[in-house]
Amino acid sequence: MKHAGPRTIARLEELLEVLRQFPQLKEKKQGVFYRKSRAFLHFHEDGEDIHADVRLGGDDFERFRCTTRREQLSLAKRIREQLDGDQ
């Protein structure tokens, strides 16, 4: 599974717009988000499937499928809950 390329990132534009609204996250490069000085979220592609690696609680990334709009909305909700819970 490789890191998401520009065409895959373009398929995530709606999700990226949501993520850009979270003040706790900084987009260092398109589709790569940091929280404070630490990598928080990036994307991978596997054929037509898209996966997000997100650091939701501990030191390790968790992988989430986010190919469909429903999966992307679910991921955004999980991230929002994590960020809200840490404040």
Short mmCIF file of C-alpha atoms in Angstrom, two decimals:
data_model
loop_
_atom_site.label_atom_id
_atom_site.label_comp_id
_atom_site.label_asym_id
_atom_site.label_seq_id
_atom_site.Cartn_x
_atom_site.Cartn_y
_atom_site.Cartn_z
CA MET A 1 0.00 0.00 0.00
CA LYS A 2 1.55 3.29 -1.07
CA HIS A 3 1.01 6.85 0.08
CA ALA A 4 -1.86 8.55 -1.71
CA GLY A 5 -0.95 10.40 -4.87
CA PRO A 6 -2.50 13.61 -6.23
CA ARG A 7 -5.41 11.86 -8.00
CA THR A 8 -6.36 10.00 -4.83
CA ILE A 9 -6.04 13.14 -2.71
CA ALA A 10 -8.35 14.91 -5.16
CA ARG A 11 -11.01 12.27 -4.43
CA LEU A 12 -10.82 13.27 -0.75
CA GLU A 13 -11.42 16.99 -1.24
CA GLU A 14 -14.70 17.08 0.69
CA LEU A 15 -13.11 15.30 3.67
CA LEU A 16 -10.03 17.51 3.48
CA GLU A 17 -12.21 20.62 3.66
CA VAL A 18 -13.75 19.30 6.88
CA LEU A 19 -10.35 18.46 8.36
CA ARG A 20 -8.99 21.90 7.51
CA GLN A 21 -11.67 23.42 9.75
CA PHE A 22 -10.15 21.86 12.88
CA PRO A 23 -7.86 24.48 14.44
CA GLN A 24 -5.82 21.77 16.19
CA LEU A 25 -4.62 20.39 12.84
CA LYS A 26 -2.11 21.87 10.41
CA GLU A 27 -1.89 20.57 6.87
CA LYS A 28 1.87 20.42 6.22
CA LYS A 29 1.35 19.24 2.65
CA GLN A 30 -1.81 18.28 0.84
CA GLY A 31 -3.45 15.40 2.72
CA VAL A 32 -0.84 15.25 5.51
CA PHE A 33 -1.96 16.71 8.82
CA TYR A 34 0.02 17.40 11.96
CA ARG A 35 -1.17 18.05 15.47
CA LYS A 36 1.32 20.20 17.32
CA SER A 37 4.67 18.93 16.04
CA ARG A 38 3.55 15.35 15.49
CA ALA A 39 2.17 13.59 12.42
CA PHE A 40 -1.54 12.96 12.99
CA LEU A 41 -3.11 11.85 9.69
CA HIS A 42 -2.09 10.80 6.19
CA PHE A 43 -3.61 8.72 3.41
CA HIS A 44 -2.73 5.59 1.44
CA GLU A 45 -4.09 4.11 -1.76
CA ASP A 46 -4.53 0.46 -2.63
CA GLY A 47 -6.01 0.17 -6.09
CA GLU A 48 -9.27 2.11 -5.89
CA ASP A 49 -9.42 1.90 -2.09
CA ILE A 50 -8.29 4.74 0.16
CA HIS A 51 -7.15 4.34 3.74
CA ALA A 52 -6.28 6.90 6.39
CA ASP A 53 -3.66 6.38 9.05
CA VAL A 54 -4.72 8.41 12.09
CA ARG A 55 -3.13 8.77 15.50
CA LEU A 56 -6.31 8.79 17.59
CA GLY A 57 -5.11 8.00 21.06
CA GLY A 58 -1.77 6.40 21.56
CA ASP A 59 1.56 6.52 19.83
CA ASP A 60 0.55 4.26 16.96
CA PHE A 61 -1.46 5.03 13.86
CA GLU A 62 -4.79 3.31 13.33
CA ARG A 63 -5.87 2.53 9.77
CA PHE A 64 -9.37 3.40 8.55
CA ARG A 65 -10.90 2.70 5.16
CA CYS A 66 -12.21 5.97 3.71
CA THR A 67 -13.07 5.17 0.12
CA THR A 68 -16.76 6.05 0.27
CA ARG A 69 -18.41 9.27 1.35
CA ARG A 70 -20.01 7.44 4.29
CA GLU A 71 -16.60 6.16 5.43
CA GLN A 72 -15.14 9.64 5.11
CA LEU A 73 -17.93 11.20 7.19
CA SER A 74 -17.47 8.50 9.82
CA LEU A 75 -13.74 9.20 9.94
CA ALA A 76 -14.32 12.95 10.28
CA LYS A 77 -16.68 12.26 13.19
CA ARG A 78 -14.11 10.05 14.96
CA ILE A 79 -11.45 12.71 14.53
CA ARG A 80 -13.78 15.45 15.80
CA GLU A 81 -14.62 13.36 18.87
CA GLN A 82 -10.93 12.76 19.57
CA LEU A 83 -10.00 16.42 19.19
CA ASP A 84 -12.95 17.61 21.28
CA GLY A 85 -12.14 15.10 24.00
CA ASP A 86 -8.55 16.28 24.28
CA GLN A 87 -9.39 19.92 24.97
#
